[in-house]
Every structure is written in C-alpha cells, then in structure tokens.
Short mmCIF file of C-alpha atoms in Angstrom, two decimals:
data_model
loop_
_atom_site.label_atom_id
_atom_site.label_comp_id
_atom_site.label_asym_id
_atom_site.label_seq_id
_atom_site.Cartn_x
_atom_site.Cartn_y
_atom_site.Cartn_z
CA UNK A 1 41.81 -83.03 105.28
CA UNK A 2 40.80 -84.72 101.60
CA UNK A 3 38.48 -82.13 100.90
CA UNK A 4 41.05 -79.60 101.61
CA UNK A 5 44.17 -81.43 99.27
CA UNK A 6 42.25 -81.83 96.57
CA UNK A 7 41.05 -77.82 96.75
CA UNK A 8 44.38 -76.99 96.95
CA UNK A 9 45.18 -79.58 94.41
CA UNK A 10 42.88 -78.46 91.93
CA UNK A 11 43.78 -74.29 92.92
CA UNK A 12 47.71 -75.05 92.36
CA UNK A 13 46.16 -76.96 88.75
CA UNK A 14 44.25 -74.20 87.61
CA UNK A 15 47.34 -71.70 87.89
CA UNK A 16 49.65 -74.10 86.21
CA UNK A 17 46.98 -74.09 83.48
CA UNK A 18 46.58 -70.08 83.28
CA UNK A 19 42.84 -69.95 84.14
CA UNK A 20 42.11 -66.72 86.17
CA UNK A 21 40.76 -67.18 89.78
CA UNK A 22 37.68 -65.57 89.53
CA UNK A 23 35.04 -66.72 91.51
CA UNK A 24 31.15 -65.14 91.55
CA UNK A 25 30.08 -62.62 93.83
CA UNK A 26 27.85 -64.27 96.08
CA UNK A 27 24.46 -62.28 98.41
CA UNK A 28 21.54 -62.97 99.86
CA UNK A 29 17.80 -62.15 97.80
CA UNK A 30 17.35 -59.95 100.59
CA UNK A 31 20.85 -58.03 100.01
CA UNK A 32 19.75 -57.17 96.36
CA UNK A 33 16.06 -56.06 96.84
CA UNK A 34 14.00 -59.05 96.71
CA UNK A 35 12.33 -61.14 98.62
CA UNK A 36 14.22 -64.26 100.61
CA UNK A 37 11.30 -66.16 101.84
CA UNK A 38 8.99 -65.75 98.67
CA UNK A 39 11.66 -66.80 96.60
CA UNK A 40 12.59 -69.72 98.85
CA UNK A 41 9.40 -71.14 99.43
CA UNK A 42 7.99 -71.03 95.27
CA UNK A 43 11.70 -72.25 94.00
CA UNK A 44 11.30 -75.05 96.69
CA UNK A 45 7.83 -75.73 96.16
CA UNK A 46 8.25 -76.17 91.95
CA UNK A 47 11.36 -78.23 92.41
CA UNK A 48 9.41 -80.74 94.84
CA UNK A 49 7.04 -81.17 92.12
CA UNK A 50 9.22 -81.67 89.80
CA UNK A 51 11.05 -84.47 91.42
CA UNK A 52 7.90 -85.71 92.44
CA UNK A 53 6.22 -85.93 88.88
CA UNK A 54 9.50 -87.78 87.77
CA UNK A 55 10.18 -84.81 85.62
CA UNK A 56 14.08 -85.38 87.02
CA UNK A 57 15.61 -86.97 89.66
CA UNK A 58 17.63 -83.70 90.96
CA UNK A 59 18.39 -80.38 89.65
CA UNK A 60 19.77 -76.82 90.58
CA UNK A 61 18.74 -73.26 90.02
CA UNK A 62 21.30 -70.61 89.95
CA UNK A 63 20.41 -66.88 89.45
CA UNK A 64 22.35 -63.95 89.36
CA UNK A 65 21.41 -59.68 89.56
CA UNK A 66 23.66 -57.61 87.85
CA UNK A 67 26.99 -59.80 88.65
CA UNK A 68 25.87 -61.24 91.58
CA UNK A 69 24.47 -64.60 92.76
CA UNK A 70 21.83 -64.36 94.85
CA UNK A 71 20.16 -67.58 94.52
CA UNK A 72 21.98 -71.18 94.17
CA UNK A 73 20.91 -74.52 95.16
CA UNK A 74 20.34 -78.26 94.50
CA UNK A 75 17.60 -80.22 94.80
CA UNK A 76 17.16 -84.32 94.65
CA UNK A 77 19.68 -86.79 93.68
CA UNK A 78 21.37 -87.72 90.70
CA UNK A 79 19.08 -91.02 89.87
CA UNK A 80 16.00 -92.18 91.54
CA UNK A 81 17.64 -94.42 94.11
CA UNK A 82 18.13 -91.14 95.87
CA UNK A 83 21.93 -92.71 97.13
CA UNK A 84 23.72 -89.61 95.51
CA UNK A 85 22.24 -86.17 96.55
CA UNK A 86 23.25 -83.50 93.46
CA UNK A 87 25.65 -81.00 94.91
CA UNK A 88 26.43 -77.64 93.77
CA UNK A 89 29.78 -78.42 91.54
CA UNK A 90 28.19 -81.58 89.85
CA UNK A 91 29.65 -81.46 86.40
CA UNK A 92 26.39 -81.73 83.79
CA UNK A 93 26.14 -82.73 79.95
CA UNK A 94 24.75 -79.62 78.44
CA UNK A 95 23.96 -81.28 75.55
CA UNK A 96 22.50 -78.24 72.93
CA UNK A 97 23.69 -75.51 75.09
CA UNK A 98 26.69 -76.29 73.66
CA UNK A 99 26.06 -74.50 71.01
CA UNK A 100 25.93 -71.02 72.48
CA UNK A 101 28.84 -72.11 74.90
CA UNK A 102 31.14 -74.04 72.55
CA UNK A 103 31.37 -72.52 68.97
CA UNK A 104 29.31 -69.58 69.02
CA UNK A 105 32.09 -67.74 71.16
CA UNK A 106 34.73 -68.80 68.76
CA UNK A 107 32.47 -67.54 65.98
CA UNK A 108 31.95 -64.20 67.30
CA UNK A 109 35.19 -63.98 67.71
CA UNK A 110 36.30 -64.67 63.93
CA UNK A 111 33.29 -61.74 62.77
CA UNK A 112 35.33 -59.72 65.15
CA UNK A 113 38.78 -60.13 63.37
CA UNK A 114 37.00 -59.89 60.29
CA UNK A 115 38.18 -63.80 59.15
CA UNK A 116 34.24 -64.48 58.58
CA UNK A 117 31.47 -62.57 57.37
CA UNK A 118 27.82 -63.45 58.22
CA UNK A 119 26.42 -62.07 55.22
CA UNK A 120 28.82 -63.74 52.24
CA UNK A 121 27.87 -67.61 51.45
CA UNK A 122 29.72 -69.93 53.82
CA UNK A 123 30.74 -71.86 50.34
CA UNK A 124 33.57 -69.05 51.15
CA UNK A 125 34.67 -70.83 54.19
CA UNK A 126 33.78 -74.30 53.88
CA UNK A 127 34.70 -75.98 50.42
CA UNK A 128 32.64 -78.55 50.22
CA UNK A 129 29.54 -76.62 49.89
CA UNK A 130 30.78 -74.49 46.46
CA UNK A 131 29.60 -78.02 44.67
CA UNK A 132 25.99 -77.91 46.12
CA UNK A 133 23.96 -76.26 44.12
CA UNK A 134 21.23 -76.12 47.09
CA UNK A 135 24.18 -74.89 49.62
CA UNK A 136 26.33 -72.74 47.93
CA UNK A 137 24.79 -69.42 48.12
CA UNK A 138 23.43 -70.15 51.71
CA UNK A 139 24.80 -67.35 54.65
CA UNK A 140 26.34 -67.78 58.15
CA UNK A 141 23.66 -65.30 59.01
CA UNK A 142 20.75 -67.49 57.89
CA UNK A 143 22.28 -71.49 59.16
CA UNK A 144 23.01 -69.38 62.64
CA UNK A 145 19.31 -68.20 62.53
CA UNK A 146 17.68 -71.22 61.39
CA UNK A 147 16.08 -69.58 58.32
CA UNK A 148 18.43 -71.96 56.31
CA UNK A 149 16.06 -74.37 55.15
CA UNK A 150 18.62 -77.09 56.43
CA UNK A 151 17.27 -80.02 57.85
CA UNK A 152 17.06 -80.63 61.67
CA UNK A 153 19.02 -83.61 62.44
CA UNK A 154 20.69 -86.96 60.82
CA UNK A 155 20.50 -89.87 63.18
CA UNK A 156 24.48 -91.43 62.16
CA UNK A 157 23.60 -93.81 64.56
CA UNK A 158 22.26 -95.74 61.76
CA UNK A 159 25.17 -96.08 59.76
CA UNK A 160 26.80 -97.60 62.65
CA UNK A 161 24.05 -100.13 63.72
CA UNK A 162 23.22 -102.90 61.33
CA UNK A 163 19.26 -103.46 61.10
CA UNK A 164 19.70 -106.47 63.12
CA UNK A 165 20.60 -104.14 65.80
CA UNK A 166 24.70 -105.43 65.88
CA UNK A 167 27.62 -103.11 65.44
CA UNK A 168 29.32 -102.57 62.20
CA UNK A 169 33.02 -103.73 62.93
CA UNK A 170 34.25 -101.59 60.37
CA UNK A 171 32.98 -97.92 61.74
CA UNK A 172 33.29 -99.44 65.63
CA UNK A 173 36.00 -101.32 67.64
CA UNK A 174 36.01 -102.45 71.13
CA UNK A 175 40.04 -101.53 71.43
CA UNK A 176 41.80 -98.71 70.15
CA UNK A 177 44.63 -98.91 67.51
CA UNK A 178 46.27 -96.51 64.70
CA UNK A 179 42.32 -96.98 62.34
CA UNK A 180 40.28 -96.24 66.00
CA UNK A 181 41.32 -93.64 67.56
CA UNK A 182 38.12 -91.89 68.34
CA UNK A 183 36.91 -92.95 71.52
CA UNK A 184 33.09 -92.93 71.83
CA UNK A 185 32.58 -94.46 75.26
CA UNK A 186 34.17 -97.05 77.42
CA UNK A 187 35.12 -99.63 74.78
CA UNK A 188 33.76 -98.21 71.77
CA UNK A 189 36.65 -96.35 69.56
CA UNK A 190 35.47 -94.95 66.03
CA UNK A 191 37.20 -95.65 62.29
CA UNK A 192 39.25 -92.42 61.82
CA UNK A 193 37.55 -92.35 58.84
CA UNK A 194 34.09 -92.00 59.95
CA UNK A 195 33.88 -88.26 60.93
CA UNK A 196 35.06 -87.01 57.17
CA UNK A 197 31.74 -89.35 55.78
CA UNK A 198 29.61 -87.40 58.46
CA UNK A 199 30.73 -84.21 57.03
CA UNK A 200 30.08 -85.47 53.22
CA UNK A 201 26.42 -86.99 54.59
CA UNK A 202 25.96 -83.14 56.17
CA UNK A 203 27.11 -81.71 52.71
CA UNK A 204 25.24 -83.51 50.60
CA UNK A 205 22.08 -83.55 52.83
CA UNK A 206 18.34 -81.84 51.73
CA UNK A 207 17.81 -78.18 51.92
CA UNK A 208 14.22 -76.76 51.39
CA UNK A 209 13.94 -74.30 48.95
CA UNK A 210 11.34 -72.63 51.84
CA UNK A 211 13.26 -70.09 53.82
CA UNK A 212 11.09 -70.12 57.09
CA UNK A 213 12.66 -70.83 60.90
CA UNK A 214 13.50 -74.62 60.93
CA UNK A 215 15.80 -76.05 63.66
CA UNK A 216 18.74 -77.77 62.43
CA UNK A 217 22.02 -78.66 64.38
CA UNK A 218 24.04 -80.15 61.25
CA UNK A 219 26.32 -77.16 60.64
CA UNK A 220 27.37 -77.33 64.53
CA UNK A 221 28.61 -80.87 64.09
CA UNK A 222 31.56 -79.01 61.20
CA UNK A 223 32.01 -76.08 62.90
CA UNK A 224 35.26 -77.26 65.14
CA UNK A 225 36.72 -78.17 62.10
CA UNK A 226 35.91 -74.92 60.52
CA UNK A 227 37.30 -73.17 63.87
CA UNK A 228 40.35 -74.85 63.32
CA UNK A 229 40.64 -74.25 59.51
CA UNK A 230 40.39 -70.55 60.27
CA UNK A 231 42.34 -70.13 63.67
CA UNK A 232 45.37 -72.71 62.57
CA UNK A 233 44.91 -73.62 66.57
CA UNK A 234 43.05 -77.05 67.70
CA UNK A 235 39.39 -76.31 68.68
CA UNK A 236 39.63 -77.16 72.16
CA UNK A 237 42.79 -75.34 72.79
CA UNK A 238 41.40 -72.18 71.42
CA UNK A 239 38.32 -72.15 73.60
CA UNK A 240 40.28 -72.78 76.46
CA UNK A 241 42.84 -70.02 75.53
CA UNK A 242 40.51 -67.45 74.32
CA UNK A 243 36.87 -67.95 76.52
CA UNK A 244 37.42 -69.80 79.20
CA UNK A 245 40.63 -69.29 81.04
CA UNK A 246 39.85 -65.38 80.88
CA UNK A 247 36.43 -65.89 82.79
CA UNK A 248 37.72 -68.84 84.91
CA UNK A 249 35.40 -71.40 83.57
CA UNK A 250 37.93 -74.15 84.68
CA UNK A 251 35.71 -76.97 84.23
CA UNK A 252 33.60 -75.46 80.83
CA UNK A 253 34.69 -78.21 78.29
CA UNK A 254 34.77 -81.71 76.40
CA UNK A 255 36.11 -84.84 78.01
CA UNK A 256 35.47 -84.98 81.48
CA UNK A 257 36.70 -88.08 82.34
CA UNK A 258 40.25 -87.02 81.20
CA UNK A 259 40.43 -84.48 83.58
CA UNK A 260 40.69 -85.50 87.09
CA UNK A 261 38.20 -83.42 88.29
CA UNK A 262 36.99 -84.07 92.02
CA UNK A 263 33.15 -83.08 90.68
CA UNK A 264 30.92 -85.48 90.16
CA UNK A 265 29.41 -86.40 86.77
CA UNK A 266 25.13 -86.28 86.59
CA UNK A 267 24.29 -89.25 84.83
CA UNK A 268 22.16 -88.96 81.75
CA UNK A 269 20.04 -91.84 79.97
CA UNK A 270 20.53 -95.84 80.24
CA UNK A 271 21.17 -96.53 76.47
CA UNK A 272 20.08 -99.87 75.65
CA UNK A 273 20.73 -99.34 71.91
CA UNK A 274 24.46 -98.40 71.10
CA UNK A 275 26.22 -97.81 74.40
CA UNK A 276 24.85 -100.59 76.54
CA UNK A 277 25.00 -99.01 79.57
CA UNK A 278 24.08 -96.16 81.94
CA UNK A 279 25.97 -92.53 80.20
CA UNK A 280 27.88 -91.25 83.02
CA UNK A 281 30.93 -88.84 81.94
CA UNK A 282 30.37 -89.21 78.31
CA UNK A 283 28.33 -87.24 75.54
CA UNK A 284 24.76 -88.20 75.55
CA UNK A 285 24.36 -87.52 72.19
CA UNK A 286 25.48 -90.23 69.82
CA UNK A 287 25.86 -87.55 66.77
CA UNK A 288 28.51 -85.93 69.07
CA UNK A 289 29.55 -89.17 70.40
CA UNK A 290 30.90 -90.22 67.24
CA UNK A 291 32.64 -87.30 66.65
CA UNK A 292 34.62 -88.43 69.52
CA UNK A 293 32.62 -86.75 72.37
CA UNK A 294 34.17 -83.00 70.71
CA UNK A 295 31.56 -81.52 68.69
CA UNK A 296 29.72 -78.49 68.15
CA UNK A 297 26.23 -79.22 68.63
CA UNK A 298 26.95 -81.27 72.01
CA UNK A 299 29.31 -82.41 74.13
CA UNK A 300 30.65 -79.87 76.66
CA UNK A 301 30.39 -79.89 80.54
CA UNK A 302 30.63 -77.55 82.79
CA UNK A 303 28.91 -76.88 86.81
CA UNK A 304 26.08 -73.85 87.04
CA UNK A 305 29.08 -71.69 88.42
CA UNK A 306 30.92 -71.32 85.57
CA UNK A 307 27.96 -71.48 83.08
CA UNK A 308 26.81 -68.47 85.16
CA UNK A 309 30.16 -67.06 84.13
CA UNK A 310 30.10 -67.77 80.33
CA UNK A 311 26.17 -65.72 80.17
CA UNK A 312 27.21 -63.32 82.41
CA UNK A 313 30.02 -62.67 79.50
CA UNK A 314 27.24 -62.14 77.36
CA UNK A 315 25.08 -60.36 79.21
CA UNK A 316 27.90 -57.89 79.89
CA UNK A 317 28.19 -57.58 76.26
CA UNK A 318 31.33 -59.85 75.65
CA UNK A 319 33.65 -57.51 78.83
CA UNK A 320 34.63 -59.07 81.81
CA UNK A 321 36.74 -58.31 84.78
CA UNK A 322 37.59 -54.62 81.84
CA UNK A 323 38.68 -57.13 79.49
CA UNK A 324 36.66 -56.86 75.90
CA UNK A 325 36.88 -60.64 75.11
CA UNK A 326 34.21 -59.92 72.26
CA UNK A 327 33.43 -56.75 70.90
CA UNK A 328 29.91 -55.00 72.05
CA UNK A 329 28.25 -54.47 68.64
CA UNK A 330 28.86 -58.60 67.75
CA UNK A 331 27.42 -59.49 70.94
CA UNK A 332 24.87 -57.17 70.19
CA UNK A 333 24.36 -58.51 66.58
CA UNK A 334 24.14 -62.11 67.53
CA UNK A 335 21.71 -61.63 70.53
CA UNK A 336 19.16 -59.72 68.37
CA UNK A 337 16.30 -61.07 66.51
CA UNK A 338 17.46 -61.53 62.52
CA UNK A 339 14.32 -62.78 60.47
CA UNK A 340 11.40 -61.10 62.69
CA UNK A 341 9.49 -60.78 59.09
CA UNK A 342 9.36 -64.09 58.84
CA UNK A 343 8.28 -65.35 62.14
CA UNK A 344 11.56 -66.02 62.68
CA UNK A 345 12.07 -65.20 66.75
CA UNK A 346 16.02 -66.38 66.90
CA UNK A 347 19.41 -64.49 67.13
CA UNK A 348 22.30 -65.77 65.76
CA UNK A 349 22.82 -68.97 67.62
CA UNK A 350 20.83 -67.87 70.17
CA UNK A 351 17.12 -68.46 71.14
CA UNK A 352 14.95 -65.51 72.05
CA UNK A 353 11.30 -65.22 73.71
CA UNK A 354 8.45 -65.40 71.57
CA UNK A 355 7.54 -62.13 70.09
CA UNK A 356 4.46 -61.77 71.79
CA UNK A 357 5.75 -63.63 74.97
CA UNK A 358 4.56 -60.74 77.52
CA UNK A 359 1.23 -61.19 76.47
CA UNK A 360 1.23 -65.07 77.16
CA UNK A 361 -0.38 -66.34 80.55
CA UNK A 362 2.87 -68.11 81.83
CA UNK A 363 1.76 -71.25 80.86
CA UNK A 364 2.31 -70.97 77.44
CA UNK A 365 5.25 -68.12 77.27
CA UNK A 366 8.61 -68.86 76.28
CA UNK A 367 10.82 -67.97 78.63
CA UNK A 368 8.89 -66.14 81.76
CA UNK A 369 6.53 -63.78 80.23
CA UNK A 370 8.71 -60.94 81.96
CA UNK A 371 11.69 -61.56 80.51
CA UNK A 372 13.15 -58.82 78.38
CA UNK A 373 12.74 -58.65 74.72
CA UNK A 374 16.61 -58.34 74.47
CA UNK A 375 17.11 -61.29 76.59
CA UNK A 376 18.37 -64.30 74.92
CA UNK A 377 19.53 -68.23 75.62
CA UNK A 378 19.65 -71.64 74.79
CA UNK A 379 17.82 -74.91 75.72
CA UNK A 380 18.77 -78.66 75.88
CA UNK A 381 17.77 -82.08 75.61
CA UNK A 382 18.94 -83.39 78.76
CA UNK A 383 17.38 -80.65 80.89
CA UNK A 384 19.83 -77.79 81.03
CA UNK A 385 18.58 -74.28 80.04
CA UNK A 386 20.39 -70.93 80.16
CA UNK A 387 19.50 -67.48 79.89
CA UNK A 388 20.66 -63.90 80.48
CA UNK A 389 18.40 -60.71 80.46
CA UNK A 390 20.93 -57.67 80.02
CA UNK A 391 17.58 -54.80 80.49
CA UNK A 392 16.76 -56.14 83.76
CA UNK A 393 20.36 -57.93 84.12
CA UNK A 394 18.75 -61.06 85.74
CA UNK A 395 20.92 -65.13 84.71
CA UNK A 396 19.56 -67.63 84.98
CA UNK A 397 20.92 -71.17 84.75
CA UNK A 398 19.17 -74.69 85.25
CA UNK A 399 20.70 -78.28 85.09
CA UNK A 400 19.05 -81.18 85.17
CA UNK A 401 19.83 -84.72 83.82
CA UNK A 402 15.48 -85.12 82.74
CA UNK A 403 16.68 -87.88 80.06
CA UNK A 404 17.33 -90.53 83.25
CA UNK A 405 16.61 -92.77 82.67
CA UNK A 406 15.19 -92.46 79.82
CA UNK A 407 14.93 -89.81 77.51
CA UNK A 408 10.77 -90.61 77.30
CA UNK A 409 10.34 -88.38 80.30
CA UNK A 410 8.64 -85.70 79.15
CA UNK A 411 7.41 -83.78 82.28
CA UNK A 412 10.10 -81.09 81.78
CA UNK A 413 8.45 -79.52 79.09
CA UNK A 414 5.06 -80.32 79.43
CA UNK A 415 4.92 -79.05 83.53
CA UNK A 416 6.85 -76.15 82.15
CA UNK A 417 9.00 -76.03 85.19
CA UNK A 418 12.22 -74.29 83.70
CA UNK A 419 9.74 -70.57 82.97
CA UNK A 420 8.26 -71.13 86.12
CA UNK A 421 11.55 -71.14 88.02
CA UNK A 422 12.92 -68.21 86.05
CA UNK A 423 9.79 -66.21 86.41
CA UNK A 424 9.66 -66.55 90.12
CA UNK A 425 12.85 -64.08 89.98
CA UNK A 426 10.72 -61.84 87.84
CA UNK A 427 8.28 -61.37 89.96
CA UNK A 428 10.37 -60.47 92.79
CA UNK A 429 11.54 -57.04 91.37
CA UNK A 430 14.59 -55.40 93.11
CA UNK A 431 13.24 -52.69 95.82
CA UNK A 432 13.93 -49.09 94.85
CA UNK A 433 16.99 -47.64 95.11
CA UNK A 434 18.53 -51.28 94.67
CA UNK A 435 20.26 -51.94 91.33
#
C-alpha cells in the first residue's frame, strides 16, 4: 500500500504542478530489430567489470530507438557496502551535463526569439565584460564552442578555505540569517555577497589571445543570471515552465532535497576538505555549491527516464508530443560542429565525436566509433554521460556516481566503459524492414 500512496501522491503532485504525464514508450531489443540475448549478455558482462575494477559501485544504461526504450537497467549498489542496490528512478548529480540540460535549452530558446545573437560580442548582454579589453569583443558562438580562449576552471574553493585548511567566517556560516542565505550543504550557508565576487573573479579572469578549442565552464557559472536578466522570470522557474513540464521531466532540476521526492539520491564523493562529510542530495561541485547548489555548469538532477526525455527533445530536433519547444534550424545550429578548421570538434554547448572517430579501433574513439557524425552529447565528472544520434536515432544515457568515494577513481575513463556500452547498441543494427 506505501508504494502505491506515494505514486498516487506524487501523480496528483505533478498535475497540481502542470507537468504533462508523459511517460516513454517502452519494448523489448527483440521488438525493434536487434538482438535480446547479445545485447544482454555484453551490457551485463561490461557492467560486471566495471563494478568489479572499482570503476563505480552501481550504474544504469538506458537506450532508446527512434522514441522507444528498448534497453533499461541497473547494475550494483549505490556505495561499496553493497546495502543499497541502485534502482531505476535513483535521482543522480549530473554534474557537467548540466550544461546541455540546464542553460543550453534556455539559450536556444532566447536565439529563437531573437533576444541573443551568437555572432555579436556577449559585452552586448553581459555588462561587465564591455570594460575587458581581453573580453569585450568575444562571441556567444565562440565561449559555447570553446574556441574562446577562456580559461577552464577557477577553484573558489580557495577563497573560502584559509591555507590552514579552516573556514573563512566571513564567506561561510554554520546557520542561516538575512547575510547567509545561500545554503551550500547541511550547515554551511554562503555571504549573499559571495556569488557577485565570483562573477567579478570570472570577469576579470585570463583569456589567451590563442583561439584554439580549450574547455572552460566559467561562463556557465553567469549564465542563470544572464537567463534571468533577459527572460525577467527566475532561472529555475523558467526551465521548469518552458523545458521541463512540456516533456514531463518532473524530477529534471536543482535542489533535490527540497522536493519530497520518494527517489533515492546516488551518493557522490566523501569530501574531507570543505563539506566534511559523505555528498548525498547536494551539488558535488563546490563551484556550483557556492552558488547555492543553482548554477549553470552543475548542479541539476534528474533519473535516466527523464534525461532520456530531455535528448530525445533534441534528437527530435527541439518537437515533442507536435509541440516545437525549440525551433529545428537552432537545434540544428547548436548540434553541428562550429570551428572544424581549427580542430575544433564541438557544437555549441554540445560535445561531438572526434572527426575521424569511425576510423578509431574502439579503444581510442570518442563516442562508439559508429556513432553518427551528427550525433552529439555531453559528459560528466561524476560518471553520467548522454548522447543522442538523430541519423541512426539511437539515446543513450549512463549514470553513475564513479567519484565514490573518491573522485581518484579513474577506471571510468581509462577502461573506457561508457563507448563500450553505447557501441554494443551499434553493433546490433535494427533488422530490415524495422525502423
């Protein structure tokens, strides 16, 4: 009977809240063309290994064929004590793929209506930058692509933490009150103050006068703000209102532990330097942790279901359900490569295979070798990876918590597990006469 109130609880919720009830087609491999007991027995197989190298202590794989899921299932448990088994609605931080699944939407949106242009400095938009001689001229085109010359990341951490490793009582408090309002974990509330001197460090930060692909997450940690200063609605609220109520990703966003949810929360990394304590619920990443667990370049949550839902979006071109949530030629802009003359392999916001990925043995392609050249996604730190392939109209989402319990595990990456996975559904080609 509890597992029945609390679906009906959390049905009745979502209507109150306006999020549409769709759910994903489900089918069997064999239903679509492909092969059950090949694909069983090589997903199984690589996720035993991977649990067994320590690479993670659980995970799941969900794919989808055209709009239909034909492969979903968890593996492990959510630590190493193997006392929680990882079920198929376990909420996960998605850490980076935040980017693609936060912002980005919001920003397609805004080229859409014409409020931003990808091509004119984004000086125009954001203020700040119109003083920076290195900044002012830059494009949304270029930070989105990477081909900025920004630099990759600025560990804020350290101007929270003295050198003696104690807090700085003036940025952190242990209570909240009218100066700490920013809550950063259980009994750890930020200075109000302290986001705007992130966003002056970000502004006045180094940019390379070398235009070549570079990584860099900084503009992701303003763009809320920006969302706001250009929608006049609060970030969150316009996410919700605009992306994920129309594709019924009810539990896509920030703050989990606000919400009630009956899912349980993966774990991510024991942090022995700032949060004292095993990360369960909050924002791994202490960049987006101090922006209040809301920021750009981390910080959502969401289950492989509605993830699935949210690059499905995409891989439909921005439609769902007849509903043109984005138009088809932005989709289309921000999923193709932009800077291909200058080894530059990314879309806007988006990462894409390497150029010469289906001539790469798999073990050293990026994603499977088969994936199409019009396919595009997003990795993250703590193990989740998405990707959508509109040609041959394969999804493909994996979640992992790989940073527990510490973010030293490495296996991930270097047992390339995530482009094995993905290619097993490449090699497993839909019979013909099945679409």
């Amino acid at each position: 009977m509890k597992k029945i109130s609390i679906s009906f609880f959390l049905i009745i919720t979502l209507i109150q809240l306006g999020f549409a009830q769709r759910e994903l087609i489900h089918a069997s491999p064999s239903q679509m063309g492909f092969d059950k007991a090949y694909i069983q027995h090589k997903v199984d197989s690589l996720m035993k290994m991977g649990i067994d190298s320590l690479a993670f202590p659980g995970a799941q794989v969900l794919v989808a064929k055209n709009d239909t899921v034909i492969f979903h299932k968890a593996y492990g448990y959510h630590t190493y004590d193997s006392i929680q088994p990882v079920a198929l609605d376990d909420l996960y931080d998605l850490a980076s793929v935040t980017k693609i699944a936060g912002p980005l939407p919001a920003l397609m949106k805004l080229v859409d209506e014409g409020k931003l242009d990808l091509d004119k400095p984004f000086s125009t938009y954001w203020e700040p930058w119109r003083k920076q001689k290195d900044k002012k001229d830059l494009t949304l085109r270029e930070i989105l692509a990477h081909q900025a010359g920004l630099i990759p990341y600025i560990v804020f951490l350290n101007e929270v933490i003295k050198k003696n490793g104690k807090i700085k009582k003036r940025v952190v408090h242990d209570s909240s009150n009218k100066r700490f309002l920013g809550q950063a974990y259980e009994g750890i509330y930020i200075n109000n103050r302290f986001e705007r001197k992130m966003n002056r460090i970000i502004d006045r930060s180094e940019v390379s006068a070398e235009k070549k692909y570079l990584y860099s997450g900084l503009t992701f940690l303003i763009f809320p703000s920006l969302i706001e200063q250009l929608t006049g609605r609060d970030y969150q609220t316009y996410l919700q209102e605009n992306f994920y109520k129309p594709i019924g990703a009810h539990t896509l966003g920030y703050l989990p532990t606000w919400k009630n949810f009956p899912n349980a929360i993966v774990p991510t990394e024991v942090d022995s330097l700032f949060r004292k304590s095993l990360v369960n619920g909050w924002v791994h990443d202490e960049n987006a942790a101090l922006k209040g667990g809301v920021s750009g370049n981390a910080g959502l949550f969401g289950t492989a279901d509605d993830l699935a839902k949210l690059m499905l979006l995409y891989q439909n071109y921005g439609k769902v359900d007849g509903q043109q949530l984005i138009s088809t030629e932005t989709v289309k802009e921000f999923t193709e490569v932009q800077f291909p003359e200058n080894d530059n392999r990314r879309g806007l916001g988006f990462d894409k295979p390497y150029f010469n990925n289906s001539e790469l043995p798999l073990a050293e392609a990026y994603p499977s070798p088969l994936a199409s050249p019009a396919s595009f996604g997003h990795s993250s730190f703590t193990g989740t990876f998405v990707w959508a392939d509109p040609e041959n109209k394969l999804t493909y989402i994996f979640l992992s918590n790989r940073v527990y319990p510490s973010r030293d595990h490495q296996k991930l990456y270097s047992l390339g597990i995530r482009e094995a996975l993905q290619d097993v559904f490449y090699r497993q080609p839909s019979k013909k006469g099945v679409n």
